[in-house]
Protein backbone atom coordinates (compact mmCIF):
# COMPACT_ATOMS: atom_id res chain seq x y z
CA UNK A 1 0.00 0.00 0.00
CA UNK A 2 1.50 3.37 -1.01
CA UNK A 3 0.29 6.25 1.15
CA UNK A 4 0.91 9.85 0.09
CA UNK A 5 -0.14 13.19 1.53
CA UNK A 6 -2.23 15.51 -0.59
CA UNK A 7 -1.96 19.29 -0.65
CA UNK A 8 -3.83 19.24 2.67
CA UNK A 9 -1.49 16.97 4.59
CA UNK A 10 -4.11 15.21 6.74
CA UNK A 11 -6.00 14.06 3.62
CA UNK A 12 -4.22 10.98 2.29
CA UNK A 13 -4.21 9.05 -0.98
CA UNK A 14 -3.94 5.28 -0.60
CA UNK A 15 -2.74 3.22 -3.58
CA UNK A 16 -3.16 -0.49 -2.81
CA UNK A 17 -0.81 -3.10 -4.32
CA UNK A 18 -2.69 -4.93 -7.06
CA UNK A 19 -1.85 -8.59 -7.76
CA UNK A 20 -2.84 -9.48 -11.30
CA UNK A 21 -2.87 -12.88 -12.99
CA UNK A 22 -4.71 -14.71 -15.76
CA UNK A 23 -7.88 -14.85 -13.59
CA UNK A 24 -8.02 -11.13 -12.84
CA UNK A 25 -6.71 -9.24 -9.80
CA UNK A 26 -6.48 -9.32 -6.01
CA UNK A 27 -5.87 -6.45 -3.62
CA UNK A 28 -6.29 -5.82 0.07
CA UNK A 29 -8.81 -2.98 0.40
CA UNK A 30 -7.96 -2.21 4.03
CA UNK A 31 -5.45 -3.02 6.77
CA UNK A 32 -5.69 -1.20 10.11
CA UNK A 33 -1.89 -1.36 10.45
CA UNK A 34 -1.45 0.81 7.34
CA UNK A 35 -3.22 3.67 9.15
CA UNK A 36 -1.27 3.04 12.34
CA UNK A 37 1.97 3.16 10.32
CA UNK A 38 1.18 6.79 9.40
CA UNK A 39 0.15 7.66 12.95
CA UNK A 40 -3.60 7.33 12.51
CA UNK A 41 -5.16 5.39 15.37
CA UNK A 42 -8.82 4.97 14.52
CA UNK A 43 -11.28 2.12 14.36
CA UNK A 44 -13.85 1.98 11.58
CA UNK A 45 -17.29 0.95 12.81
CA UNK A 46 -19.57 1.43 9.79
CA UNK A 47 -19.19 0.72 6.08
CA UNK A 48 -21.37 2.39 3.45
CA UNK A 49 -22.13 1.60 -0.19
CA UNK A 50 -23.90 3.96 -2.57
CA UNK A 51 -24.66 3.64 -6.28
CA UNK A 52 -25.16 6.78 -8.33
CA UNK A 53 -25.85 7.58 -11.97
CA UNK A 54 -23.56 9.71 -14.15
CA UNK A 55 -23.57 13.38 -13.24
CA UNK A 56 -24.67 12.83 -9.63
CA UNK A 57 -23.12 15.05 -6.97
CA UNK A 58 -23.55 13.71 -3.42
CA UNK A 59 -22.54 16.05 -0.59
CA UNK A 60 -20.95 18.00 0.80
CA UNK A 61 -21.72 16.40 4.16
CA UNK A 62 -20.19 16.07 7.61
CA UNK A 63 -21.22 15.20 11.15
CA UNK A 64 -20.59 17.52 14.10
CA UNK A 65 -21.97 15.02 16.57
CA UNK A 66 -20.06 11.74 16.07
CA UNK A 67 -17.66 13.22 13.47
CA UNK A 68 -16.43 10.57 11.02
CA UNK A 69 -13.07 9.78 9.51
CA UNK A 70 -13.71 8.15 6.12
CA UNK A 71 -11.82 5.86 3.77
CA UNK A 72 -13.38 6.14 0.31
CA UNK A 73 -12.97 3.60 -2.48
CA UNK A 74 -14.72 2.96 -5.80
CA UNK A 75 -15.90 -0.54 -6.72
CA UNK A 76 -17.36 0.43 -10.11
CA UNK A 77 -16.93 3.50 -12.26
CA UNK A 78 -15.12 6.78 -11.70
CA UNK A 79 -15.74 9.69 -9.30
CA UNK A 80 -14.18 12.99 -8.39
CA UNK A 81 -13.85 12.73 -4.62
CA UNK A 82 -13.72 16.01 -2.70
CA UNK A 83 -12.81 16.88 0.89
CA UNK A 84 -13.29 20.46 2.17
CA UNK A 85 -11.38 21.64 5.25
CA UNK A 86 -13.87 22.94 7.85
CA UNK A 87 -11.40 23.24 10.74
CA UNK A 88 -11.65 26.89 11.76
CA UNK A 89 -8.05 27.11 13.02
CA UNK A 90 -6.60 25.42 9.95
CA UNK A 91 -4.45 27.41 7.49
CA UNK A 92 -6.36 25.57 4.74
CA UNK A 93 -9.86 26.33 6.10
CA UNK A 94 -12.25 26.48 3.14
CA UNK A 95 -9.73 24.84 0.84
CA UNK A 96 -10.36 21.42 -0.69
CA UNK A 97 -8.66 18.34 -2.05
CA UNK A 98 -10.10 16.63 -5.14
CA UNK A 99 -8.89 13.32 -6.55
CA UNK A 100 -10.23 10.96 -9.20
CA UNK A 101 -10.95 7.58 -7.64
CA UNK A 102 -11.99 4.71 -9.88
CA UNK A 103 -12.34 0.96 -10.16
CA UNK A 104 -9.46 1.25 -12.66
CA UNK A 105 -6.94 3.16 -10.54
CA UNK A 106 -8.21 1.55 -7.28
CA UNK A 107 -7.06 4.65 -5.41
CA UNK A 108 -8.61 5.44 -2.04
CA UNK A 109 -8.91 8.72 -0.19
CA UNK A 110 -8.61 9.00 3.60
CA UNK A 111 -10.60 12.00 4.86
CA UNK A 112 -10.25 12.77 8.59
CA UNK A 113 -12.78 14.35 10.91
CA UNK A 114 -13.04 18.08 10.31
CA UNK A 115 -13.74 17.81 6.60
CA UNK A 116 -16.92 17.84 4.53
CA UNK A 117 -17.05 15.05 1.94
CA UNK A 118 -18.70 14.82 -1.44
CA UNK A 119 -18.21 13.31 -4.85
CA UNK A 120 -19.36 13.63 -8.44
CA UNK A 121 -19.89 10.68 -10.77
CA UNK A 122 -17.84 10.83 -13.96
CA UNK A 123 -18.79 7.42 -15.41
CA UNK A 124 -22.13 5.86 -16.39
CA UNK A 125 -22.60 4.67 -12.82
CA UNK A 126 -20.43 4.58 -9.71
CA UNK A 127 -20.46 2.18 -6.79
CA UNK A 128 -18.77 3.99 -3.90
CA UNK A 129 -17.80 2.03 -0.79
CA UNK A 130 -16.46 3.77 2.28
CA UNK A 131 -15.52 3.04 5.86
CA UNK A 132 -16.54 5.41 8.66
CA UNK A 133 -14.99 5.75 12.13
CA UNK A 134 -18.31 6.62 13.80
CA UNK A 135 -21.94 5.78 13.28
CA UNK A 136 -24.42 7.71 11.20
CA UNK A 137 -25.98 10.44 13.32
CA UNK A 138 -28.76 12.11 11.30
CA UNK A 139 -29.44 14.68 14.01
CA UNK A 140 -25.77 15.57 13.97
CA UNK A 141 -25.33 15.69 10.20
CA UNK A 142 -24.69 19.01 8.44
CA UNK A 143 -23.96 20.09 4.90
CA UNK A 144 -22.16 22.62 2.73
CA UNK A 145 -23.48 23.86 -0.62
CA UNK A 146 -21.81 21.85 -3.39
CA UNK A 147 -21.58 24.85 -5.72
CA UNK A 148 -20.44 27.46 -3.20
CA UNK A 149 -18.62 30.07 -5.33
CA UNK A 150 -16.09 30.65 -2.53
CA UNK A 151 -15.02 26.99 -2.87
CA UNK A 152 -15.09 27.10 -6.68
CA UNK A 153 -15.03 23.29 -7.02
CA UNK A 154 -14.97 22.00 -10.60
CA UNK A 155 -17.08 18.83 -10.22
CA UNK A 156 -16.48 18.02 -13.91
CA UNK A 157 -20.18 17.33 -14.51
CA UNK A 158 -22.85 19.28 -16.39
CA UNK A 159 -26.49 19.47 -15.19
CA UNK A 160 -25.68 17.58 -12.00
CA UNK A 161 -28.19 15.23 -10.35
CA UNK A 162 -28.52 16.54 -6.79
CA UNK A 163 -30.84 15.67 -3.90
CA UNK A 164 -33.24 18.38 -2.75
CA UNK A 165 -31.45 18.34 0.60
CA UNK A 166 -28.12 19.09 -1.09
CA UNK A 167 -29.56 21.84 -3.30
CA UNK A 168 -30.45 23.69 -0.10
CA UNK A 169 -27.24 23.37 1.88
CA UNK A 170 -25.65 26.59 3.23
CA UNK A 171 -22.59 28.29 1.76
CA UNK A 172 -19.50 28.19 3.96
CA UNK A 173 -19.97 31.87 4.81
CA UNK A 174 -23.48 31.08 6.10
CA UNK A 175 -22.36 28.34 8.53
CA UNK A 176 -22.02 29.57 12.10
CA UNK A 177 -18.95 28.50 14.03
CA UNK A 178 -20.72 25.99 16.27
CA UNK A 179 -21.34 23.98 13.11
CA UNK A 180 -17.68 24.01 12.11
CA UNK A 181 -14.73 22.19 13.65
C1 LIG B 1 -25.24 8.59 5.19
C2 LIG B 1 -26.29 7.61 5.63
C3 LIG B 1 -27.57 7.65 5.13
N1 LIG B 1 -28.50 6.76 5.55
C4 LIG B 1 -29.84 6.82 4.98
C5 LIG B 1 -30.52 8.15 5.18
C6 LIG B 1 -31.33 8.36 3.93
O1 LIG B 1 -32.62 7.81 4.10
C7 LIG B 1 -30.60 7.54 2.86
C8 LIG B 1 -29.82 8.40 1.91
O2 LIG B 1 -29.03 9.29 2.70
P1 LIG B 1 -28.29 10.53 2.00
O3 LIG B 1 -29.20 11.13 0.96
O4 LIG B 1 -27.80 11.43 3.11
O5 LIG B 1 -27.08 9.80 1.30
P2 LIG B 1 -25.82 10.56 0.66
O6 LIG B 1 -26.25 11.81 -0.02
O7 LIG B 1 -25.07 9.54 -0.10
O8 LIG B 1 -25.00 10.96 1.95
C9 LIG B 1 -23.61 10.68 2.07
O9 LIG B 1 -22.97 11.58 1.21
C10 LIG B 1 -21.62 11.89 1.45
C11 LIG B 1 -20.85 11.53 0.20
C12 LIG B 1 -21.00 11.31 2.66
O10 LIG B 1 -19.78 11.27 2.79
C13 LIG B 1 -21.84 10.86 3.77
O11 LIG B 1 -21.44 9.55 4.16
C14 LIG B 1 -23.28 10.85 3.51
O12 LIG B 1 -23.81 12.06 3.99
O13 LIG B 1 -29.70 6.67 3.57
C15 LIG B 1 -28.20 5.79 6.49
O14 LIG B 1 -29.07 4.99 6.87
N2 LIG B 1 -26.94 5.73 7.01
C16 LIG B 1 -25.97 6.60 6.61
O15 LIG B 1 -24.81 6.51 7.09
PDB file of C-alpha atoms and ligand atoms in Angstrom:
ATOM      1  CA  UNK A   1       0.000   0.000   0.000  1.00  0.00           C
ATOM      2  CA  UNK A   2       1.499   3.367  -1.015  1.00  0.00           C
ATOM      3  CA  UNK A   3       0.291   6.252   1.154  1.00  0.00           C
ATOM      4  CA  UNK A   4       0.905   9.848   0.090  1.00  0.00           C
ATOM      5  CA  UNK A   5      -0.139  13.189   1.534  1.00  0.00           C
ATOM      6  CA  UNK A   6      -2.234  15.506  -0.591  1.00  0.00           C
ATOM      7  CA  UNK A   7      -1.963  19.285  -0.655  1.00  0.00           C
ATOM      8  CA  UNK A   8      -3.833  19.241   2.673  1.00  0.00           C
ATOM      9  CA  UNK A   9      -1.487  16.965   4.591  1.00  0.00           C
ATOM     10  CA  UNK A  10      -4.110  15.209   6.737  1.00  0.00           C
ATOM     11  CA  UNK A  11      -6.001  14.058   3.622  1.00  0.00           C
ATOM     12  CA  UNK A  12      -4.219  10.980   2.293  1.00  0.00           C
ATOM     13  CA  UNK A  13      -4.209   9.052  -0.977  1.00  0.00           C
ATOM     14  CA  UNK A  14      -3.939   5.282  -0.600  1.00  0.00           C
ATOM     15  CA  UNK A  15      -2.735   3.222  -3.575  1.00  0.00           C
ATOM     16  CA  UNK A  16      -3.160  -0.495  -2.815  1.00  0.00           C
ATOM     17  CA  UNK A  17      -0.807  -3.103  -4.316  1.00  0.00           C
ATOM     18  CA  UNK A  18      -2.691  -4.927  -7.055  1.00  0.00           C
ATOM     19  CA  UNK A  19      -1.852  -8.589  -7.755  1.00  0.00           C
ATOM     20  CA  UNK A  20      -2.836  -9.485 -11.298  1.00  0.00           C
ATOM     21  CA  UNK A  21      -2.874 -12.882 -12.989  1.00  0.00           C
ATOM     22  CA  UNK A  22      -4.715 -14.706 -15.758  1.00  0.00           C
ATOM     23  CA  UNK A  23      -7.881 -14.851 -13.586  1.00  0.00           C
ATOM     24  CA  UNK A  24      -8.017 -11.128 -12.840  1.00  0.00           C
ATOM     25  CA  UNK A  25      -6.714  -9.236  -9.797  1.00  0.00           C
ATOM     26  CA  UNK A  26      -6.483  -9.318  -6.011  1.00  0.00           C
ATOM     27  CA  UNK A  27      -5.869  -6.454  -3.621  1.00  0.00           C
ATOM     28  CA  UNK A  28      -6.293  -5.825   0.070  1.00  0.00           C
ATOM     29  CA  UNK A  29      -8.807  -2.984   0.397  1.00  0.00           C
ATOM     30  CA  UNK A  30      -7.956  -2.206   4.027  1.00  0.00           C
ATOM     31  CA  UNK A  31      -5.451  -3.024   6.770  1.00  0.00           C
ATOM     32  CA  UNK A  32      -5.687  -1.201  10.111  1.00  0.00           C
ATOM     33  CA  UNK A  33      -1.888  -1.355  10.446  1.00  0.00           C
ATOM     34  CA  UNK A  34      -1.455   0.815   7.345  1.00  0.00           C
ATOM     35  CA  UNK A  35      -3.220   3.668   9.152  1.00  0.00           C
ATOM     36  CA  UNK A  36      -1.275   3.044  12.341  1.00  0.00           C
ATOM     37  CA  UNK A  37       1.967   3.163  10.323  1.00  0.00           C
ATOM     38  CA  UNK A  38       1.180   6.789   9.399  1.00  0.00           C
ATOM     39  CA  UNK A  39       0.154   7.660  12.952  1.00  0.00           C
ATOM     40  CA  UNK A  40      -3.599   7.326  12.510  1.00  0.00           C
ATOM     41  CA  UNK A  41      -5.156   5.394  15.367  1.00  0.00           C
ATOM     42  CA  UNK A  42      -8.822   4.975  14.515  1.00  0.00           C
ATOM     43  CA  UNK A  43     -11.283   2.121  14.361  1.00  0.00           C
ATOM     44  CA  UNK A  44     -13.849   1.981  11.576  1.00  0.00           C
ATOM     45  CA  UNK A  45     -17.291   0.951  12.808  1.00  0.00           C
ATOM     46  CA  UNK A  46     -19.574   1.433   9.790  1.00  0.00           C
ATOM     47  CA  UNK A  47     -19.192   0.722   6.084  1.00  0.00           C
ATOM     48  CA  UNK A  48     -21.372   2.391   3.447  1.00  0.00           C
ATOM     49  CA  UNK A  49     -22.131   1.603  -0.186  1.00  0.00           C
ATOM     50  CA  UNK A  50     -23.899   3.956  -2.572  1.00  0.00           C
ATOM     51  CA  UNK A  51     -24.661   3.642  -6.276  1.00  0.00           C
ATOM     52  CA  UNK A  52     -25.157   6.783  -8.328  1.00  0.00           C
ATOM     53  CA  UNK A  53     -25.845   7.581 -11.966  1.00  0.00           C
ATOM     54  CA  UNK A  54     -23.564   9.710 -14.152  1.00  0.00           C
ATOM     55  CA  UNK A  55     -23.567  13.379 -13.237  1.00  0.00           C
ATOM     56  CA  UNK A  56     -24.672  12.830  -9.633  1.00  0.00           C
ATOM     57  CA  UNK A  57     -23.121  15.047  -6.967  1.00  0.00           C
ATOM     58  CA  UNK A  58     -23.551  13.710  -3.417  1.00  0.00           C
ATOM     59  CA  UNK A  59     -22.537  16.051  -0.590  1.00  0.00           C
ATOM     60  CA  UNK A  60     -20.947  18.005   0.798  1.00  0.00           C
ATOM     61  CA  UNK A  61     -21.717  16.396   4.162  1.00  0.00           C
ATOM     62  CA  UNK A  62     -20.186  16.065   7.605  1.00  0.00           C
ATOM     63  CA  UNK A  63     -21.222  15.197  11.151  1.00  0.00           C
ATOM     64  CA  UNK A  64     -20.588  17.522  14.104  1.00  0.00           C
ATOM     65  CA  UNK A  65     -21.971  15.015  16.571  1.00  0.00           C
ATOM     66  CA  UNK A  66     -20.061  11.742  16.070  1.00  0.00           C
ATOM     67  CA  UNK A  67     -17.659  13.216  13.471  1.00  0.00           C
ATOM     68  CA  UNK A  68     -16.435  10.575  11.025  1.00  0.00           C
ATOM     69  CA  UNK A  69     -13.069   9.778   9.513  1.00  0.00           C
ATOM     70  CA  UNK A  70     -13.713   8.154   6.119  1.00  0.00           C
ATOM     71  CA  UNK A  71     -11.823   5.865   3.772  1.00  0.00           C
ATOM     72  CA  UNK A  72     -13.375   6.140   0.311  1.00  0.00           C
ATOM     73  CA  UNK A  73     -12.970   3.602  -2.483  1.00  0.00           C
ATOM     74  CA  UNK A  74     -14.718   2.963  -5.799  1.00  0.00           C
ATOM     75  CA  UNK A  75     -15.897  -0.536  -6.719  1.00  0.00           C
ATOM     76  CA  UNK A  76     -17.362   0.425 -10.107  1.00  0.00           C
ATOM     77  CA  UNK A  77     -16.930   3.501 -12.256  1.00  0.00           C
ATOM     78  CA  UNK A  78     -15.121   6.781 -11.703  1.00  0.00           C
ATOM     79  CA  UNK A  79     -15.745   9.693  -9.300  1.00  0.00           C
ATOM     80  CA  UNK A  80     -14.180  12.987  -8.388  1.00  0.00           C
ATOM     81  CA  UNK A  81     -13.853  12.730  -4.621  1.00  0.00           C
ATOM     82  CA  UNK A  82     -13.716  16.010  -2.696  1.00  0.00           C
ATOM     83  CA  UNK A  83     -12.810  16.883   0.886  1.00  0.00           C
ATOM     84  CA  UNK A  84     -13.289  20.460   2.171  1.00  0.00           C
ATOM     85  CA  UNK A  85     -11.376  21.639   5.248  1.00  0.00           C
ATOM     86  CA  UNK A  86     -13.874  22.938   7.847  1.00  0.00           C
ATOM     87  CA  UNK A  87     -11.399  23.241  10.739  1.00  0.00           C
ATOM     88  CA  UNK A  88     -11.647  26.890  11.763  1.00  0.00           C
ATOM     89  CA  UNK A  89      -8.053  27.115  13.022  1.00  0.00           C
ATOM     90  CA  UNK A  90      -6.597  25.417   9.950  1.00  0.00           C
ATOM     91  CA  UNK A  91      -4.448  27.411   7.492  1.00  0.00           C
ATOM     92  CA  UNK A  92      -6.358  25.569   4.740  1.00  0.00           C
ATOM     93  CA  UNK A  93      -9.855  26.329   6.100  1.00  0.00           C
ATOM     94  CA  UNK A  94     -12.248  26.485   3.143  1.00  0.00           C
ATOM     95  CA  UNK A  95      -9.732  24.841   0.839  1.00  0.00           C
ATOM     96  CA  UNK A  96     -10.355  21.422  -0.688  1.00  0.00           C
ATOM     97  CA  UNK A  97      -8.656  18.338  -2.051  1.00  0.00           C
ATOM     98  CA  UNK A  98     -10.099  16.633  -5.144  1.00  0.00           C
ATOM     99  CA  UNK A  99      -8.894  13.318  -6.555  1.00  0.00           C
ATOM    100  CA  UNK A 100     -10.233  10.959  -9.198  1.00  0.00           C
ATOM    101  CA  UNK A 101     -10.946   7.582  -7.637  1.00  0.00           C
ATOM    102  CA  UNK A 102     -11.988   4.713  -9.880  1.00  0.00           C
ATOM    103  CA  UNK A 103     -12.341   0.957 -10.160  1.00  0.00           C
ATOM    104  CA  UNK A 104      -9.460   1.251 -12.656  1.00  0.00           C
ATOM    105  CA  UNK A 105      -6.936   3.157 -10.541  1.00  0.00           C
ATOM    106  CA  UNK A 106      -8.206   1.550  -7.275  1.00  0.00           C
ATOM    107  CA  UNK A 107      -7.058   4.650  -5.414  1.00  0.00           C
ATOM    108  CA  UNK A 108      -8.605   5.435  -2.035  1.00  0.00           C
ATOM    109  CA  UNK A 109      -8.911   8.724  -0.188  1.00  0.00           C
ATOM    110  CA  UNK A 110      -8.606   8.997   3.601  1.00  0.00           C
ATOM    111  CA  UNK A 111     -10.603  11.997   4.861  1.00  0.00           C
ATOM    112  CA  UNK A 112     -10.251  12.771   8.585  1.00  0.00           C
ATOM    113  CA  UNK A 113     -12.778  14.351  10.908  1.00  0.00           C
ATOM    114  CA  UNK A 114     -13.038  18.079  10.310  1.00  0.00           C
ATOM    115  CA  UNK A 115     -13.743  17.814   6.602  1.00  0.00           C
ATOM    116  CA  UNK A 116     -16.917  17.842   4.526  1.00  0.00           C
ATOM    117  CA  UNK A 117     -17.054  15.046   1.940  1.00  0.00           C
ATOM    118  CA  UNK A 118     -18.704  14.820  -1.438  1.00  0.00           C
ATOM    119  CA  UNK A 119     -18.207  13.310  -4.852  1.00  0.00           C
ATOM    120  CA  UNK A 120     -19.361  13.626  -8.440  1.00  0.00           C
ATOM    121  CA  UNK A 121     -19.891  10.677 -10.771  1.00  0.00           C
ATOM    122  CA  UNK A 122     -17.844  10.834 -13.963  1.00  0.00           C
ATOM    123  CA  UNK A 123     -18.794   7.417 -15.414  1.00  0.00           C
ATOM    124  CA  UNK A 124     -22.129   5.856 -16.392  1.00  0.00           C
ATOM    125  CA  UNK A 125     -22.597   4.668 -12.816  1.00  0.00           C
ATOM    126  CA  UNK A 126     -20.434   4.581  -9.714  1.00  0.00           C
ATOM    127  CA  UNK A 127     -20.459   2.181  -6.786  1.00  0.00           C
ATOM    128  CA  UNK A 128     -18.773   3.993  -3.897  1.00  0.00           C
ATOM    129  CA  UNK A 129     -17.803   2.035  -0.790  1.00  0.00           C
ATOM    130  CA  UNK A 130     -16.464   3.771   2.281  1.00  0.00           C
ATOM    131  CA  UNK A 131     -15.524   3.041   5.859  1.00  0.00           C
ATOM    132  CA  UNK A 132     -16.540   5.407   8.665  1.00  0.00           C
ATOM    133  CA  UNK A 133     -14.992   5.747  12.132  1.00  0.00           C
ATOM    134  CA  UNK A 134     -18.309   6.622  13.801  1.00  0.00           C
ATOM    135  CA  UNK A 135     -21.938   5.781  13.279  1.00  0.00           C
ATOM    136  CA  UNK A 136     -24.419   7.711  11.197  1.00  0.00           C
ATOM    137  CA  UNK A 137     -25.985  10.437  13.319  1.00  0.00           C
ATOM    138  CA  UNK A 138     -28.763  12.115  11.297  1.00  0.00           C
ATOM    139  CA  UNK A 139     -29.437  14.682  14.012  1.00  0.00           C
ATOM    140  CA  UNK A 140     -25.766  15.572  13.968  1.00  0.00           C
ATOM    141  CA  UNK A 141     -25.331  15.692  10.199  1.00  0.00           C
ATOM    142  CA  UNK A 142     -24.685  19.009   8.438  1.00  0.00           C
ATOM    143  CA  UNK A 143     -23.961  20.091   4.901  1.00  0.00           C
ATOM    144  CA  UNK A 144     -22.156  22.621   2.730  1.00  0.00           C
ATOM    145  CA  UNK A 145     -23.484  23.858  -0.615  1.00  0.00           C
ATOM    146  CA  UNK A 146     -21.805  21.848  -3.391  1.00  0.00           C
ATOM    147  CA  UNK A 147     -21.582  24.853  -5.717  1.00  0.00           C
ATOM    148  CA  UNK A 148     -20.441  27.457  -3.204  1.00  0.00           C
ATOM    149  CA  UNK A 149     -18.617  30.073  -5.332  1.00  0.00           C
ATOM    150  CA  UNK A 150     -16.091  30.648  -2.534  1.00  0.00           C
ATOM    151  CA  UNK A 151     -15.015  26.985  -2.869  1.00  0.00           C
ATOM    152  CA  UNK A 152     -15.085  27.097  -6.682  1.00  0.00           C
ATOM    153  CA  UNK A 153     -15.025  23.287  -7.018  1.00  0.00           C
ATOM    154  CA  UNK A 154     -14.967  21.997 -10.599  1.00  0.00           C
ATOM    155  CA  UNK A 155     -17.084  18.833 -10.218  1.00  0.00           C
ATOM    156  CA  UNK A 156     -16.484  18.019 -13.912  1.00  0.00           C
ATOM    157  CA  UNK A 157     -20.180  17.329 -14.512  1.00  0.00           C
ATOM    158  CA  UNK A 158     -22.852  19.282 -16.394  1.00  0.00           C
ATOM    159  CA  UNK A 159     -26.491  19.472 -15.194  1.00  0.00           C
ATOM    160  CA  UNK A 160     -25.676  17.575 -11.995  1.00  0.00           C
ATOM    161  CA  UNK A 161     -28.186  15.226 -10.345  1.00  0.00           C
ATOM    162  CA  UNK A 162     -28.522  16.543  -6.793  1.00  0.00           C
ATOM    163  CA  UNK A 163     -30.842  15.671  -3.896  1.00  0.00           C
ATOM    164  CA  UNK A 164     -33.242  18.383  -2.750  1.00  0.00           C
ATOM    165  CA  UNK A 165     -31.451  18.340   0.596  1.00  0.00           C
ATOM    166  CA  UNK A 166     -28.121  19.088  -1.087  1.00  0.00           C
ATOM    167  CA  UNK A 167     -29.559  21.838  -3.304  1.00  0.00           C
ATOM    168  CA  UNK A 168     -30.446  23.689  -0.102  1.00  0.00           C
ATOM    169  CA  UNK A 169     -27.240  23.367   1.885  1.00  0.00           C
ATOM    170  CA  UNK A 170     -25.650  26.586   3.227  1.00  0.00           C
ATOM    171  CA  UNK A 171     -22.593  28.289   1.763  1.00  0.00           C
ATOM    172  CA  UNK A 172     -19.499  28.189   3.964  1.00  0.00           C
ATOM    173  CA  UNK A 173     -19.967  31.869   4.809  1.00  0.00           C
ATOM    174  CA  UNK A 174     -23.484  31.077   6.104  1.00  0.00           C
ATOM    175  CA  UNK A 175     -22.364  28.341   8.532  1.00  0.00           C
ATOM    176  CA  UNK A 176     -22.023  29.568  12.096  1.00  0.00           C
ATOM    177  CA  UNK A 177     -18.954  28.504  14.028  1.00  0.00           C
ATOM    178  CA  UNK A 178     -20.715  25.993  16.270  1.00  0.00           C
ATOM    179  CA  UNK A 179     -21.339  23.979  13.112  1.00  0.00           C
ATOM    180  CA  UNK A 180     -17.679  24.012  12.105  1.00  0.00           C
ATOM    181  CA  UNK A 181     -14.725  22.191  13.645  1.00  0.00           C
TER     182      UNK A 181
HETATM  183  C1  LIG B   1     -25.245   8.587   5.188  1.00  0.00           C
HETATM  184  C2  LIG B   1     -26.288   7.613   5.627  1.00  0.00           C
HETATM  185  C3  LIG B   1     -27.574   7.653   5.135  1.00  0.00           C
HETATM  186  N1  LIG B   1     -28.495   6.755   5.555  1.00  0.00           N
HETATM  187  C4  LIG B   1     -29.835   6.819   4.979  1.00  0.00           C
HETATM  188  C5  LIG B   1     -30.520   8.154   5.182  1.00  0.00           C
HETATM  189  C6  LIG B   1     -31.331   8.356   3.931  1.00  0.00           C
HETATM  190  O1  LIG B   1     -32.624   7.806   4.105  1.00  0.00           O
HETATM  191  C7  LIG B   1     -30.598   7.540   2.864  1.00  0.00           C
HETATM  192  C8  LIG B   1     -29.823   8.402   1.911  1.00  0.00           C
HETATM  193  O2  LIG B   1     -29.030   9.286   2.698  1.00  0.00           O
HETATM  194  P1  LIG B   1     -28.294  10.530   1.998  1.00  0.00           P
HETATM  195  O3  LIG B   1     -29.199  11.126   0.958  1.00  0.00           O
HETATM  196  O4  LIG B   1     -27.800  11.430   3.110  1.00  0.00           O
HETATM  197  O5  LIG B   1     -27.076   9.803   1.299  1.00  0.00           O
HETATM  198  P2  LIG B   1     -25.815  10.557   0.657  1.00  0.00           P
HETATM  199  O6  LIG B   1     -26.252  11.806  -0.021  1.00  0.00           O
HETATM  200  O7  LIG B   1     -25.072   9.542  -0.095  1.00  0.00           O
HETATM  201  O8  LIG B   1     -24.997  10.959   1.953  1.00  0.00           O
HETATM  202  C9  LIG B   1     -23.614  10.684   2.070  1.00  0.00           C
HETATM  203  O9  LIG B   1     -22.971  11.575   1.212  1.00  0.00           O
HETATM  204  C10 LIG B   1     -21.620  11.889   1.448  1.00  0.00           C
HETATM  205  C11 LIG B   1     -20.847  11.526   0.203  1.00  0.00           C
HETATM  206  C12 LIG B   1     -21.000  11.314   2.662  1.00  0.00           C
HETATM  207  O10 LIG B   1     -19.781  11.269   2.792  1.00  0.00           O
HETATM  208  C13 LIG B   1     -21.837  10.855   3.768  1.00  0.00           C
HETATM  209  O11 LIG B   1     -21.445   9.551   4.155  1.00  0.00           O
HETATM  210  C14 LIG B   1     -23.276  10.854   3.512  1.00  0.00           C
HETATM  211  O12 LIG B   1     -23.809  12.058   3.986  1.00  0.00           O
HETATM  212  O13 LIG B   1     -29.701   6.667   3.571  1.00  0.00           O
HETATM  213  C15 LIG B   1     -28.203   5.786   6.492  1.00  0.00           C
HETATM  214  O14 LIG B   1     -29.074   4.987   6.869  1.00  0.00           O
HETATM  215  N2  LIG B   1     -26.942   5.734   7.006  1.00  0.00           N
HETATM  216  C16 LIG B   1     -25.967   6.598   6.606  1.00  0.00           C
HETATM  217  O15 LIG B   1     -24.812   6.506   7.088  1.00  0.00           O
END
